[in-house]
Coordinates of C-alpha atoms in Angstrom, one line a residue:
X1 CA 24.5 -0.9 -32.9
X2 CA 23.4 -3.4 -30.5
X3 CA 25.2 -1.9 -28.1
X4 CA 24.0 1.6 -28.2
X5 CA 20.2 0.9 -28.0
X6 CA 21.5 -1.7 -25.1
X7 CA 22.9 1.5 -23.3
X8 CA 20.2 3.6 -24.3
X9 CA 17.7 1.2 -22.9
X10 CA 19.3 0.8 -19.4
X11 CA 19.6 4.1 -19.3
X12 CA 16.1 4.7 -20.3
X13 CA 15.0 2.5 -17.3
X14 CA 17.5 4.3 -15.2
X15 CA 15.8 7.5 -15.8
X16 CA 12.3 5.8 -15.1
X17 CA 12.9 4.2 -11.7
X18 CA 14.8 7.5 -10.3
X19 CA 11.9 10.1 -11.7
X20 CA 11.0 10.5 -8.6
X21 CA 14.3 11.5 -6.7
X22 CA 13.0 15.5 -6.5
X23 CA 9.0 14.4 -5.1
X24 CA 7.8 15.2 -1.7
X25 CA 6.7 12.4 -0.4
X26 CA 2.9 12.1 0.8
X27 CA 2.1 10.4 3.7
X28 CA -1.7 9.9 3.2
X29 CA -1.2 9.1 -0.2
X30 CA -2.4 5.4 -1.6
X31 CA -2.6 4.0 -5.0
X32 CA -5.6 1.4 -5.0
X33 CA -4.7 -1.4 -7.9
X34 CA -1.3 0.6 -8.9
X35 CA -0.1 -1.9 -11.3
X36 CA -3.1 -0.8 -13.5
X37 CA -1.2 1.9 -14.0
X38 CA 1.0 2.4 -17.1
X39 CA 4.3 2.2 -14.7
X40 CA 3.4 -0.1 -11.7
X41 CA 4.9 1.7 -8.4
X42 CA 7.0 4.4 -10.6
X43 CA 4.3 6.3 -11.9
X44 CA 3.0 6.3 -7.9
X45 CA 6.6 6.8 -6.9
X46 CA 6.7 10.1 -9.3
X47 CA 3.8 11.4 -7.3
X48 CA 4.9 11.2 -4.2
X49 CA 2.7 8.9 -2.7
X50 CA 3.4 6.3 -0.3
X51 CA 1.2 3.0 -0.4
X52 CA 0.6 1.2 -3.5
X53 CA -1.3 -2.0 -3.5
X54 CA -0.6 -4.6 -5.7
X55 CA -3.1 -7.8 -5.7
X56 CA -1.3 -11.3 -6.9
X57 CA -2.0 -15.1 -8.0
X58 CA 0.2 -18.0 -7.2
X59 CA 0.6 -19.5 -11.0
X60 CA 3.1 -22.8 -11.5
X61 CA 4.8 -21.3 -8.3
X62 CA 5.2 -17.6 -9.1
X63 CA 3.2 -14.6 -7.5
X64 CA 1.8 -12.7 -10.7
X65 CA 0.5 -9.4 -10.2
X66 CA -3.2 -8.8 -12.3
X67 CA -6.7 -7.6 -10.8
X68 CA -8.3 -11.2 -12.0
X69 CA -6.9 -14.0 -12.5
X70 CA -7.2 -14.1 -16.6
X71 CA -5.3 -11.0 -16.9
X72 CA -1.8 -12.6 -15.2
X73 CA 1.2 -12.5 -17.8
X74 CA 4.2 -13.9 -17.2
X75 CA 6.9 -12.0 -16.0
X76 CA 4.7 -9.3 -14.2
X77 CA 5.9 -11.1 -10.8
X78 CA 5.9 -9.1 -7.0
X79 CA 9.5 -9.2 -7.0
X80 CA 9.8 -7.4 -10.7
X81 CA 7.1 -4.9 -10.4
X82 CA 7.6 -4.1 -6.9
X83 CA 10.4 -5.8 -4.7
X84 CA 13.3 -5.2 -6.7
X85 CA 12.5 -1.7 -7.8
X86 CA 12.0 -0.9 -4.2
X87 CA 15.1 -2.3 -3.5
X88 CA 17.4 -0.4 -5.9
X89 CA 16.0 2.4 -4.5
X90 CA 16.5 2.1 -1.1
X91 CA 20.3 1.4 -1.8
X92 CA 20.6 4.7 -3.1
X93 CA 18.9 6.2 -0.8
X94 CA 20.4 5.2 2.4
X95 CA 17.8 2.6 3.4
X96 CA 15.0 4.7 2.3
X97 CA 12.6 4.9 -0.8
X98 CA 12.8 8.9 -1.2
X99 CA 15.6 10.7 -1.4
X100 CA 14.2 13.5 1.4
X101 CA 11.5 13.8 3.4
X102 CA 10.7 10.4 4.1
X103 CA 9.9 9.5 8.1
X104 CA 8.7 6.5 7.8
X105 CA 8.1 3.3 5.7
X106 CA 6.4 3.0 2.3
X107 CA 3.2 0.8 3.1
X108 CA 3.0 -2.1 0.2
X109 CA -0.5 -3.3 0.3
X110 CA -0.5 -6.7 -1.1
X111 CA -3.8 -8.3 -1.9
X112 CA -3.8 -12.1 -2.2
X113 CA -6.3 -12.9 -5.0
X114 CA -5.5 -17.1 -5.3
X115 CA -5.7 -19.6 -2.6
X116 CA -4.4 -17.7 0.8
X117 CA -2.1 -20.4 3.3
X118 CA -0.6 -21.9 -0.4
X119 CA 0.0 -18.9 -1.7
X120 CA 1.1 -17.1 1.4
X121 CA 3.7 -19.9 1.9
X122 CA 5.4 -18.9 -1.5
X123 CA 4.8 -15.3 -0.5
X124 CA 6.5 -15.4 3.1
X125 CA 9.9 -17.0 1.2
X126 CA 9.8 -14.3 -1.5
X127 CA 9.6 -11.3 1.2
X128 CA 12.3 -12.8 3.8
X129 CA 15.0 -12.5 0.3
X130 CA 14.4 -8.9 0.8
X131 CA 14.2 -8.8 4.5
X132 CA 17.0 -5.7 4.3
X133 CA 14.4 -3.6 3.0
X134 CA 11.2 -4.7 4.9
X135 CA 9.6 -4.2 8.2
X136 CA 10.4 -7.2 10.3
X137 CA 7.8 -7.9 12.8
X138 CA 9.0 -10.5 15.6
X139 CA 6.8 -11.0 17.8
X140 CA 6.0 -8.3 20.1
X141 CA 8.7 -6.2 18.4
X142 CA 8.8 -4.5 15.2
X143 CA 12.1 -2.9 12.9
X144 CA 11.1 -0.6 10.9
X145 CA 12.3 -0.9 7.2
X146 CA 12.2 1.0 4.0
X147 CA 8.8 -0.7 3.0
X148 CA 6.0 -2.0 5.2
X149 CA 4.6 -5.1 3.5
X150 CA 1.1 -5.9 4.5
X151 CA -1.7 -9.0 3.5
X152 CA -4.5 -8.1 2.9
X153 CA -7.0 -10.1 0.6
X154 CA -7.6 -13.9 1.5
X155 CA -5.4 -13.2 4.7
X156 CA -4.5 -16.5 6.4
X157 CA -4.5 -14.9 9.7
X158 CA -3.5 -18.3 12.1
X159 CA -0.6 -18.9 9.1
X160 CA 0.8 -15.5 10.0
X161 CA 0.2 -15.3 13.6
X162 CA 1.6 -18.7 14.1
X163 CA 5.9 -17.1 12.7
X164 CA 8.1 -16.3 14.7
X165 CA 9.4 -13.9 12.6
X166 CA 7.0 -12.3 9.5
X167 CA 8.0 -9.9 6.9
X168 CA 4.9 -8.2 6.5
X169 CA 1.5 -6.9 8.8
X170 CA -1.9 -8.2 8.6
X171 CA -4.8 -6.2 7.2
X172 CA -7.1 -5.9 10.0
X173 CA -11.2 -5.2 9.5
X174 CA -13.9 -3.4 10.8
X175 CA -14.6 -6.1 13.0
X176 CA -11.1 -5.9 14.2
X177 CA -11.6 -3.1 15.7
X178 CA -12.5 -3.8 19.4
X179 CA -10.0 -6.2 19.6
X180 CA -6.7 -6.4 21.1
X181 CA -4.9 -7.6 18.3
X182 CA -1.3 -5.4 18.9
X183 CA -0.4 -3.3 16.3
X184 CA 2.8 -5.4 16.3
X185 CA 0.7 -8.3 13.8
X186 CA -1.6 -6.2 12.6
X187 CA -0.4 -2.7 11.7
X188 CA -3.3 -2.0 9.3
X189 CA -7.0 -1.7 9.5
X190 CA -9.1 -1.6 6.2
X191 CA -12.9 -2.0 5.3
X192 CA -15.3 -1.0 2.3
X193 CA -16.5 2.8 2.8
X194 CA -19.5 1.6 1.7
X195 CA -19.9 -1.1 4.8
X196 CA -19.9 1.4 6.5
X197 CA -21.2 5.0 5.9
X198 CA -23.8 5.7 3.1
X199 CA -22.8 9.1 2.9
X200 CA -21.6 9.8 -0.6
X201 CA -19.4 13.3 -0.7
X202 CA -23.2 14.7 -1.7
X203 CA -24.4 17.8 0.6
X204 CA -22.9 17.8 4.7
X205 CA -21.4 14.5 6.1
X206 CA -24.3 13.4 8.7
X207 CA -23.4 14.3 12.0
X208 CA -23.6 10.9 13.3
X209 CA -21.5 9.8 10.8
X210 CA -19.1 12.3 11.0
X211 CA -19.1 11.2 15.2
X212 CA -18.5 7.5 13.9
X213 CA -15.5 8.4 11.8
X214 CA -13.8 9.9 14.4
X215 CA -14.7 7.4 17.0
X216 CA -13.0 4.4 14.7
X217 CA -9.8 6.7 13.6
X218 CA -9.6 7.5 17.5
X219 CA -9.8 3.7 18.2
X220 CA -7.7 2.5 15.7
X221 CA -4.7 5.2 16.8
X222 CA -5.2 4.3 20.3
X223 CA -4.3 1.1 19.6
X224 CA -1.1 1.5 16.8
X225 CA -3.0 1.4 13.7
X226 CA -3.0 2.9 10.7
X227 CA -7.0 3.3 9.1
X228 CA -8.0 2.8 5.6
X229 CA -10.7 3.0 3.3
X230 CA -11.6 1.6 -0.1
X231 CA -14.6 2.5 -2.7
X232 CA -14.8 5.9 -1.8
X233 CA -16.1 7.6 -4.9
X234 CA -13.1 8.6 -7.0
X235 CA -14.4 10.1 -10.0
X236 CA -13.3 14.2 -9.9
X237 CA -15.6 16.5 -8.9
X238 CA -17.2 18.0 -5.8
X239 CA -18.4 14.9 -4.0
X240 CA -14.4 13.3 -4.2
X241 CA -13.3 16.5 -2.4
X242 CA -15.5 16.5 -0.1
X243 CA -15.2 12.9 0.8
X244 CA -10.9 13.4 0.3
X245 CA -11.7 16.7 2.7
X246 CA -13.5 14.6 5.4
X247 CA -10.8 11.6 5.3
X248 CA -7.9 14.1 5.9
X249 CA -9.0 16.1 8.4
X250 CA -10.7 12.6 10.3
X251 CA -7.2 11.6 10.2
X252 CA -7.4 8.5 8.0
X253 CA -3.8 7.4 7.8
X254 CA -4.4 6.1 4.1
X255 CA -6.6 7.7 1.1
X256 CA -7.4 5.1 -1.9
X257 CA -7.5 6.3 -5.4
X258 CA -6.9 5.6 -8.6
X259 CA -5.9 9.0 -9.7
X260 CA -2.5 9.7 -8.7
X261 CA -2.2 13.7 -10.1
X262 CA -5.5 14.3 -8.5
X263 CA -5.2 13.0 -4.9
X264 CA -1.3 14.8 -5.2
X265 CA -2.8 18.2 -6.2
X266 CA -5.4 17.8 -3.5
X267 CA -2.9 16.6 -0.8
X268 CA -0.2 19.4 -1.8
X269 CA -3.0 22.0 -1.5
X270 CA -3.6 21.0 2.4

């Protein structure tokens, strides 16, 4: 008996990590706080999308994934929820995450919520144990992998730019963005919507605003990044759409949300 439900478990699991071997993957598509969900990255995975975040705390030595730090359980590390799922998958997929229609890298957002250098030091060991999977960035070069790791969160930026060879990007700001930081450290720029704009998804987008939008996404690209937004308003309705609408056709590389059958439906509809 013991070893049926044995079998019948692994083969449960089996079934849950390759769900998402018939999905289209969607290259705008983002899953703010993923591990929220009821499967961290498969339920994302089975949606097609392709950037999860996943924030973490260094506890006794292991990187726990949880929004705050009294919500960390044991065994809910990086590596479990997201590293060695992302692994087995890119084994069976010839080095990639989907099994068609993938061009390019999965982006794992990982936001550090505990103490950055200390906990990035743990971090930077963890990621180079899958280095056959990730990005490597060394210095001014950078070889594309099956996943994109970037830090973002309490970012210890002179840490990371200080390696001679990293395993993950840094998660630029808004005040990043007349720099000349190369793409090749910091692949990613992200900021509050709300720093921002004040325009809500309610009524037109301000003209200005509109102008501003495509001024930073203009920027950023010139430059090799990739732009992103966080708390844009993602309860369903008009105002979403409108702000999902504007992101998209602005260009934003990433869209943020929470609700992983709505952005698909909206994204598949494009």
């Amino acid at each position: 008996m013991l070893k049926i439900v044995t079998t019948l478990t692994a083969s449960l699991a089996a079934t849950a990590l390759w769900a998402a071997d018939g999905v289209q993957p969607l290259p705008k598509a983002h899953a703010h706080n993923d591990y929220e969900h009821d499967r961290p990255l498969l339920d994302a995975l089975s949606h097609g999308f392709t950037g999860v975040e996943a924030d973490i705390w260094l506890v006794d030595g292991e990187l726990l994934v949880a929004h705050d730090a009294n919500e960390v359980e044991a065994g809910r590390t990086l590596a479990s929820l997201y590293l060695d799922p992302l692994r087995a998958r890119a084994e069976e997929h010839d080095g990639m995450i989907y099994a068609s229609g993938q061009q390019d890298p999965i982006t794992l957002l990982i936001d550090i919520k505990s103490d950055g250098p200390e906990t990035y030091q743990v971090l930077s060991d963890v990621l180079a144990e899958y280095s056959d999977i990730l990005t490597v960035f060394e210095g001014e070069e950078v070889e594309p992998g099956a996943v994109t790791a970037v830090i973002s969160g309490n970012r210890p930026r002179d840490m990371m730019q200080e390696q001679d060879v990293r395993y993950a990007g840094y998660d630029g700001r808004m005040s990043d963005l007349e720099s000349d930081t190369p793409a090749s450290f910091m692949p990613l720029l992200s900021d509050n919507w709300t720093n921002v704009f004040d325009w809500t998804g309610e009524g037109e987008m301000p003209e200005e605003q509109r102008d501003r939008l495509t001024e930073i996404v203009s920027t950023a690209h010139d430059k090799g990044w990739e732009i992103r937004f966080w708390a844009t308003p993602d309860e369903a309705g008009p105002a979403r759409e409108a702000i999902w609408t504007v992101l998209d056709e602005a260009g934003v590389d990433l869209i943020n949300t929470d609700d992983l059958s709505g952005l698909q439906d909206f994204l598949q509809a494009e």
